[in-house]
Amino acid sequence: MENPRYAGYEVAPVPGKRLHRVISVRFLTGQTYRLTIECGGFSFRAGQCANIGVAGSGLNREYSTYSSERDARLSFLIRRVEGGVVSVQLGNLRPGDCVELDGAYGQFCLASPDDGRRYVFVASGTGIAPFHSFVT
């Protein structure tokens, strides 16, 4: 896939990482956005995270899943860090661009989410992402 914004990069899967097409980047505030990509067979448990980077860049960061396990699309809630590389690159993507995805990782999961127990979640900012994954 040729993209002039990444001239000089060979956009090809890196072993262990999968390519996923961007569906949307929607800014919710001046610095926080939701990155939505094709699920492409990616499986995870609510509360887990994944390493995401612009395809071919060689750089990635870990972000918690924002979508539920049942969603047809995969979403991540990301805060754009001024001076940061990955959060800025991901925020500049357009529909059809590709990201590399590796994971899922982590054990911040409910043992049995349908066991009838009640939970209280406390978070702020992009820290709400795994909790959103639990309740949607």
N, CA and C of each residue as an Amber inpcrd file, in Angstrom:
protein
   408
   0.8390000  -1.1610000   0.0000000   0.0000000   0.0000000   0.0000000
   0.8890000   1.2300000   0.0000000   0.7700000   2.0900000  -0.9760000
   1.6040000   3.2740000  -1.1270000   0.9260000   4.4770000  -0.4920000
   1.6260000   5.1690000   0.3650000   1.0970000   6.3710000   0.9970000
   2.2130000   7.4040000   1.0010000   2.0570000   8.5310000   0.2890000
   3.1300000   9.5080000   0.1750000   3.5690000  10.0980000   1.5110000
   2.7030000  10.0750000   2.5180000   3.1060000  10.6000000   3.8200000
   4.1570000   9.7250000   4.4870000   4.3140000   8.4840000   4.0030000
   5.2890000   7.5720000   4.5920000   6.3130000   7.1530000   3.5480000
   6.6450000   8.0790000   2.6400000   7.6200000   7.7940000   1.5910000
   8.9130000   7.3150000   2.2440000   9.4980000   6.3020000   1.6890000
  10.7250000   5.7480000   2.2280000  10.5110000   4.5850000   3.1700000
   9.2830000   4.4370000   3.6700000   8.9670000   3.2940000   4.5200000
   8.3890000   2.1870000   3.6640000   8.8130000   0.9900000   3.9080000
   8.1810000  -0.1520000   3.2450000   7.0490000  -0.6040000   4.1440000
   5.8380000  -0.4830000   3.6580000   4.6760000  -0.8510000   4.4600000
   4.3960000  -2.3280000   4.2400000   4.9040000  -3.1070000   5.1330000
   4.7290000  -4.5560000   5.0650000   4.6040000  -5.0660000   6.4880000
   3.9020000  -6.1490000   6.6790000   3.7540000  -6.6730000   8.0290000
   5.1030000  -7.0290000   8.6410000   5.2600000  -6.7100000   9.8930000
   6.4150000  -7.1110000  10.6700000   6.0420000  -8.4250000  11.3280000
   6.9550000  -9.4010000  11.3940000   6.5970000 -10.6780000  12.0220000
   5.9680000 -10.4650000  13.3980000   4.8380000 -11.1260000  13.6310000
   4.1340000 -11.0230000  14.8940000   3.1450000  -9.8740000  14.9560000
   3.1910000  -8.9820000  13.9720000   2.2650000  -7.8470000  13.9570000
   1.3360000  -7.9860000  12.7680000   0.1180000  -7.5040000  12.9490000
  -0.8830000  -7.5820000  11.8910000  -1.2020000  -6.1740000  11.4070000
  -1.4910000  -6.0570000  10.1080000  -1.9130000  -4.7770000   9.5530000
  -3.4320000  -4.6570000   9.6360000  -3.8880000  -3.4780000  10.0550000
  -5.3170000  -3.1860000  10.1630000  -5.5680000  -1.8160000   9.5510000
  -6.6230000  -1.7070000   8.7740000  -6.9660000  -0.4270000   8.1370000
  -7.7150000   0.4870000   9.1060000  -7.3930000   1.7670000   9.0100000
  -8.0500000   2.7790000   9.8190000  -9.4440000   3.0430000   9.2500000
 -10.4320000   3.0600000  10.1190000 -11.7980000   3.4200000   9.7420000
 -12.0150000   4.9020000  10.0350000 -11.5720000   5.3480000  11.2260000
 -11.7360000   6.7620000  11.5690000 -10.7980000   7.1700000  12.6900000
 -10.5290000   8.4670000  12.7430000  -9.8780000   9.1240000  13.8640000
 -10.8130000  10.2650000  14.2340000 -11.4050000  10.1820000  15.4110000
 -12.3920000  11.1850000  15.8230000 -11.9040000  11.8720000  17.0920000
 -11.5890000  13.1670000  16.9730000 -11.1530000  13.9260000  18.1360000
 -12.3530000  14.2260000  19.0160000 -12.2380000  13.8790000  20.2980000
 -13.2950000  14.0960000  21.2830000 -13.0400000  15.3820000  22.0570000
 -11.7590000  15.7400000  22.2030000 -11.3310000  17.0100000  22.7860000
 -10.1690000  17.4830000  21.9160000  -9.5270000  18.5740000  22.3050000
  -8.3850000  19.0690000  21.5420000  -7.2100000  18.1070000  21.5220000
  -7.1080000  17.2490000  22.5350000  -5.9690000  16.3340000  22.6470000
  -6.3340000  14.8600000  22.7030000  -7.6020000  14.5400000  22.8430000
  -8.0050000  13.1430000  22.9950000  -8.8360000  12.7070000  21.8000000
  -8.4970000  11.5360000  21.2630000  -9.2250000  11.0270000  20.1100000
  -9.4700000   9.5290000  20.2250000 -10.4410000   9.0830000  19.4590000
 -10.7470000   7.6550000  19.3610000 -10.2790000   7.1800000  18.0000000
  -9.3570000   6.2190000  18.0060000  -8.8690000   5.5830000  16.7840000
  -9.6660000   4.3050000  16.5890000 -10.3610000   4.1930000  15.4540000
 -11.1540000   3.0050000  15.1570000 -10.5720000   2.3390000  13.9250000
 -10.3150000   1.0400000  14.0410000  -9.7080000   0.2690000  12.9510000
 -10.5260000  -0.9870000  12.6890000 -10.2610000  -1.6090000  11.5380000
 -10.8940000  -2.8940000  11.2450000 -10.4090000  -3.9200000  12.2580000
 -11.3050000  -4.7610000  12.6960000 -10.9590000  -5.7720000  13.6950000
 -10.0050000  -6.8190000  13.1130000 -10.2740000  -7.2550000  11.9070000
  -9.3650000  -8.1680000  11.2080000  -8.9890000  -9.4250000  11.9680000
  -9.9100000  -9.9950000  12.7320000  -9.6300000 -11.2340000  13.4390000
  -8.8860000 -11.0530000  14.7540000  -8.6410000  -9.8130000  15.1590000
  -7.9610000  -9.5490000  16.4290000  -8.8740000  -9.9710000  17.5710000
  -8.3740000 -10.7780000  18.4730000  -9.1870000 -11.1900000  19.6190000
  -8.5190000 -10.7190000  20.9070000  -9.3560000 -10.3230000  21.8570000
  -8.8770000  -9.8110000  23.1250000  -9.9720000  -9.9920000  24.1640000
  -9.6020000  -9.8100000  25.4150000 -10.5730000  -9.7730000  26.5010000
 -10.6900000  -8.3310000  26.9640000 -11.8910000  -7.9130000  27.3320000
 -12.0960000  -6.5580000  27.8360000 -11.0760000  -6.2670000  28.9270000
 -10.4210000  -5.1110000  28.8310000  -9.4060000  -4.7080000  29.7970000
  -7.9860000  -4.9150000  29.3140000  -7.8050000  -5.6590000  28.2180000
  -6.4580000  -5.8820000  27.7000000  -6.0100000  -4.7090000  26.8230000
  -4.7360000  -4.7050000  26.4840000  -4.1690000  -3.6510000  25.6510000
  -3.4510000  -4.2700000  24.4630000  -3.0000000  -3.4020000  23.5530000
  -2.2740000  -3.8380000  22.3670000  -1.2100000  -2.7970000  22.0410000
  -0.1670000  -3.2200000  21.3480000   0.8320000  -2.2910000  20.8260000
   0.3790000  -1.8490000  19.4460000   0.3290000  -0.5280000  19.2250000
  -0.1480000   0.0300000  17.9650000   0.8890000   1.0130000  17.4470000
   1.1120000   0.9760000  16.1280000   1.9870000   1.9440000  15.4850000
   1.5950000   2.1230000  14.0380000   2.0150000   3.2390000  13.4490000
   1.7690000   3.4690000  12.0300000   2.5600000   2.4270000  11.2520000
   1.9070000   1.7810000  10.3000000   2.5490000   0.7210000   9.5210000
   3.8260000   1.2350000   8.8880000   4.9030000   0.4910000   9.0810000
   6.1870000   0.8130000   8.4760000   7.0430000   1.7870000   9.2510000
   6.5200000   2.3710000  10.3300000   7.2880000   3.3760000  11.0640000
   8.3150000   2.7630000  12.0100000   8.0690000   1.5280000  12.4510000
   8.9790000   0.8890000  13.3960000   8.7700000   1.3440000  14.8350000
   7.7690000   2.1900000  15.0620000   7.4870000   2.7000000  16.4010000
   6.0820000   2.3050000  16.8140000   5.9030000   1.9710000  18.0850000
   4.5780000   1.6540000  18.5830000   4.4850000   1.9980000  20.0660000
   3.2630000   2.0710000  20.5460000   2.9970000   2.2900000  21.9620000
   1.8410000   1.3910000  22.3710000   1.7240000   1.1850000  23.6580000
   0.6900000   0.3180000  24.2080000  -0.5420000   1.1480000  24.5640000
  -1.7110000   0.7060000  24.0690000  -2.9720000   1.3800000  24.3590000
  -4.0180000   0.3530000  24.7540000  -4.8350000   0.7070000  25.7430000
  -5.9190000  -0.1830000  26.1840000  -7.0430000  -0.1820000  25.1660000
  -7.6930000  -1.3290000  25.0390000  -8.8530000  -1.4100000  24.1530000
  -9.9840000  -0.5810000  24.7370000 -10.7290000   0.0890000  23.8520000
 -11.8660000   0.9200000  24.2330000 -13.1710000   0.2340000  23.8220000
 -13.1160000  -0.5520000  22.7790000 -14.2990000  -1.2570000  22.2790000
 -14.5410000  -2.5150000  23.0980000 -15.7450000  -3.0490000  22.9640000
 -16.0480000  -4.2890000  23.6690000 -15.6050000  -5.4780000  22.8060000
 -15.5930000  -6.6270000  23.4200000 -15.2200000  -7.8550000  22.7050000
 -16.2150000  -8.1830000  21.6020000 -17.4290000  -7.6630000  21.7000000
 -18.4770000  -7.9740000  20.7260000 -18.5320000  -7.0040000  19.5520000
 -17.8090000  -5.8900000  19.6320000 -17.8400000  -4.8880000  18.5540000
 -17.2280000  -5.4310000  17.2650000 -17.7940000  -5.0060000  16.1480000
 -17.2760000  -5.4120000  14.8430000 -16.0080000  -4.6380000  14.4840000
 -15.8010000  -3.5180000  15.1540000 -14.6170000  -2.6810000  14.9330000
 -13.8250000  -2.6090000  16.2270000 -12.5680000  -2.2400000  16.1160000
 -11.6780000  -2.1600000  17.2640000 -11.3210000  -0.7000000  17.5050000
 -11.5470000  -0.1980000  18.7310000 -11.2800000   1.2030000  19.0450000
 -10.3250000   1.3440000  20.2170000  -9.5680000   2.4340000  20.1800000
  -8.6270000   2.7920000  21.2340000  -8.8120000   4.2700000  21.5440000
  -8.7780000   4.6260000  22.8090000  -8.8720000   6.0130000  23.2430000
  -7.4490000   6.4920000  23.5080000  -7.0300000   7.5510000  22.8060000
  -5.6280000   7.9760000  22.8380000  -5.5400000   9.4650000  23.1400000
  -4.5940000   9.8290000  24.0040000  -4.3180000  11.2410000  24.2650000
  -3.0820000  11.6310000  23.4670000  -3.2270000  12.6630000  22.6550000
  -2.1260000  13.1790000  21.8430000  -1.1400000  13.8750000  22.7740000
   0.0980000  13.3880000  22.7930000   1.1400000  13.9320000  23.6520000
   2.0060000  14.8700000  22.8190000   2.0190000  16.1690000  23.1660000
   2.8610000  17.1180000  22.4380000   4.3170000  16.7020000  22.5970000
   5.0220000  16.6230000  21.4920000   6.4060000  16.1600000  21.5010000
   6.5070000  14.6500000  21.4040000   5.3790000  13.9750000  21.5360000
   5.3630000  12.5280000  21.3870000   5.3800000  12.1640000  19.9170000
   5.7530000  10.9530000  19.6010000   5.8360000  10.5360000  18.2050000
   4.6100000   9.7190000  17.8110000   4.3570000   8.6380000  18.5160000
   3.3140000   7.6990000  18.1050000   1.9210000   8.3020000  18.2390000
   1.6320000   8.9460000  19.3640000   0.2840000   9.5060000  19.5370000
  -0.0020000  10.5850000  18.4870000   1.0100000  11.3320000  18.0790000
   0.8330000  12.3540000  17.0390000   0.6340000  11.6930000  15.6800000
   1.4630000  10.6850000  15.3640000   1.3210000   9.9750000  14.0820000
  -0.0460000   9.3200000  13.9590000  -0.4870000   8.6400000  15.0090000
  -1.7780000   7.9620000  14.9550000  -2.9180000   8.9680000  14.7990000
  -2.8110000  10.1030000  15.4400000  -3.8400000  11.1260000  15.3410000
  -3.9350000  11.7660000  13.9670000  -2.8820000  11.6430000  13.1610000
  -2.8590000  12.2150000  11.8150000  -3.3100000  11.2350000  10.7350000
  -3.6290000  10.0090000  11.1160000  -4.0390000   9.0080000  10.1280000
  -5.4010000   9.3470000   9.5380000  -5.6300000   8.8190000   8.3360000
  -6.9080000   8.9990000   7.6340000  -7.4980000   7.6230000   7.3250000
  -8.8060000   7.5840000   7.0780000  -9.4190000   6.3070000   6.7050000
  -8.6730000   5.6730000   5.5280000  -8.4080000   4.3700000   5.6540000
  -7.6910000   3.6390000   4.6140000  -6.2200000   3.4530000   4.9190000
  -5.6300000   4.3160000   5.7700000  -4.2440000   4.1240000   6.1930000
  -4.1690000   2.8510000   7.0260000  -2.9650000   2.3530000   7.2320000
  -2.7990000   1.1220000   8.0060000  -2.0000000   1.3420000   9.2830000
  -2.3500000   0.5620000  10.2950000  -1.5750000   0.5010000  11.5320000
  -1.1250000  -0.9350000  11.7350000  -0.0220000  -1.0840000  12.4650000
   0.4320000  -2.4020000  12.8830000  -0.0770000  -2.6340000  14.2880000
  -0.5430000  -3.8360000  14.5330000  -1.1390000  -4.1700000  15.8200000
  -0.5000000  -5.4500000  16.3310000  -0.1220000  -5.4340000  17.5960000
   0.4750000  -6.6030000  18.2200000  -0.1750000  -6.7930000  19.5910000
  -0.5340000  -7.9930000  19.9170000  -1.1590000  -8.2500000  21.2180000
  -2.2750000  -9.2570000  21.0400000  -3.0980000  -9.3740000  21.9520000
  -3.4450000  -8.5670000  23.1130000  -2.6010000  -8.9930000  24.3170000
  -2.4280000  -8.0130000  25.2320000  -1.6210000  -8.2200000  26.4160000
  -2.3950000  -7.8100000  27.6540000  -1.9450000  -8.3170000  28.7940000
  -2.4540000  -7.8620000  30.0790000  -3.4860000  -8.7650000  30.7000000
  -3.6270000  -8.6140000  32.0040000  -4.5630000  -9.4370000  32.7690000
  -5.5410000  -8.5910000  33.5720000  -5.7100000  -7.3140000  33.1710000
  -6.6610000  -6.4420000  33.8450000  -8.0530000  -6.7580000  33.3030000
  -8.5540000  -7.9310000  33.6510000  -9.8080000  -8.4520000  33.1080000
 -10.6870000  -8.9170000  34.2610000 -11.9880000  -8.8750000  34.0320000
 -12.9140000  -9.4200000  35.0170000 -12.9200000 -10.9330000  34.8870000
 -12.8250000 -11.6190000  36.0030000 -12.7780000 -13.0830000  35.9760000
 -14.0200000 -13.6640000  35.3180000 -15.1740000 -13.1410000  35.6970000
 -16.4330000 -13.6260000  35.1430000 -17.3910000 -12.4400000  35.0500000
 -17.3400000 -11.7000000  33.9440000 -18.1150000 -10.4630000  33.8530000
 -19.6230000 -10.6330000  33.9500000 -20.1410000 -11.8120000  33.7010000
 -21.5890000 -12.0340000  33.7410000 -22.0220000 -12.7710000  34.9990000
 -21.2520000 -12.6370000  36.0830000 -21.5650000 -13.3940000  37.2950000
 -22.5750000 -12.6990000  38.2030000 -23.1180000 -11.5500000  37.7610000
 -24.1320000 -10.8500000  38.5310000 -23.5670000  -9.9320000  39.5980000
 -22.2570000  -9.9110000  39.7660000 -21.6490000  -9.0300000  40.7570000
 -21.6710000  -7.5910000  40.2610000 -21.6340000  -6.6630000  41.2030000
 -21.6000000  -5.2370000  40.8640000 -20.1670000  -4.7410000  41.0270000
 -19.7550000  -3.8640000  40.1230000 -18.4070000  -3.3280000  40.1590000
 -18.4570000  -1.8060000  40.1830000 -17.4620000  -1.1940000  40.8090000
 -17.2880000   0.2500000  40.7920000 -15.9410000   0.5140000  40.1330000
 -15.9410000   1.3260000  39.0710000 -14.7170000   1.6610000  38.3520000
 -14.4110000   3.1410000  38.5740000 -13.1710000   3.4620000  38.8720000
 -12.7450000   4.8450000  39.0650000 -11.5850000   5.1140000  38.1200000
 -11.7510000   6.1340000  37.2580000 -10.6980000   6.4750000  36.3010000
 -10.9290000   7.8930000  35.8060000  -9.9260000   8.4380000  35.1390000
 -10.0720000   9.7470000  34.5060000  -9.3070000   9.7460000  33.1870000
  -9.6340000  10.7020000  32.3340000  -8.9460000  10.8240000  31.0490000
  -9.0280000   9.5470000  30.2410000  -7.9350000   9.2220000  29.5560000
  -7.9180000   8.0190000  28.7210000  -7.8680000   6.7440000  29.5580000
  -7.7180000   6.8950000  30.8700000  -7.7590000   5.7400000  31.7670000
  -9.1090000   5.0580000  31.8140000 -10.1270000   5.7050000  31.2300000
 -11.4550000   5.0800000  31.1960000 -11.5490000   3.9830000  30.1410000
 -10.5810000   3.9060000  29.2400000 -10.6720000   2.9730000  28.1060000
 -10.9710000   1.5290000  28.5190000 -10.2040000   0.9200000  29.4260000
 -10.5200000  -0.4800000  29.7370000 -11.8810000  -0.6340000  30.4040000
 -12.3040000   0.3670000  31.1900000 -13.6130000   0.2840000  31.8390000
 -14.7300000   0.3630000  30.8080000 -14.5530000   1.2130000  29.8080000
 -15.5460000   1.2940000  28.7210000 -15.6660000  -0.0580000  28.0310000
 -14.5390000  -0.7190000  27.8700000 -14.5210000  -2.0490000  27.2560000
 -15.3350000  -3.0460000  28.0830000 -15.3220000  -2.9000000  29.4040000
 -16.0830000  -3.7970000  30.2850000 -17.5870000  -3.5860000  30.1580000
 -18.0350000  -2.3520000  30.0070000 -19.4550000  -2.0470000  30.1510000
 -20.2020000  -1.8900000  28.8380000 -19.5250000  -1.9700000  27.6960000
 -20.2270000  -1.8020000  26.4210000 -20.5320000  -3.1260000  25.7790000
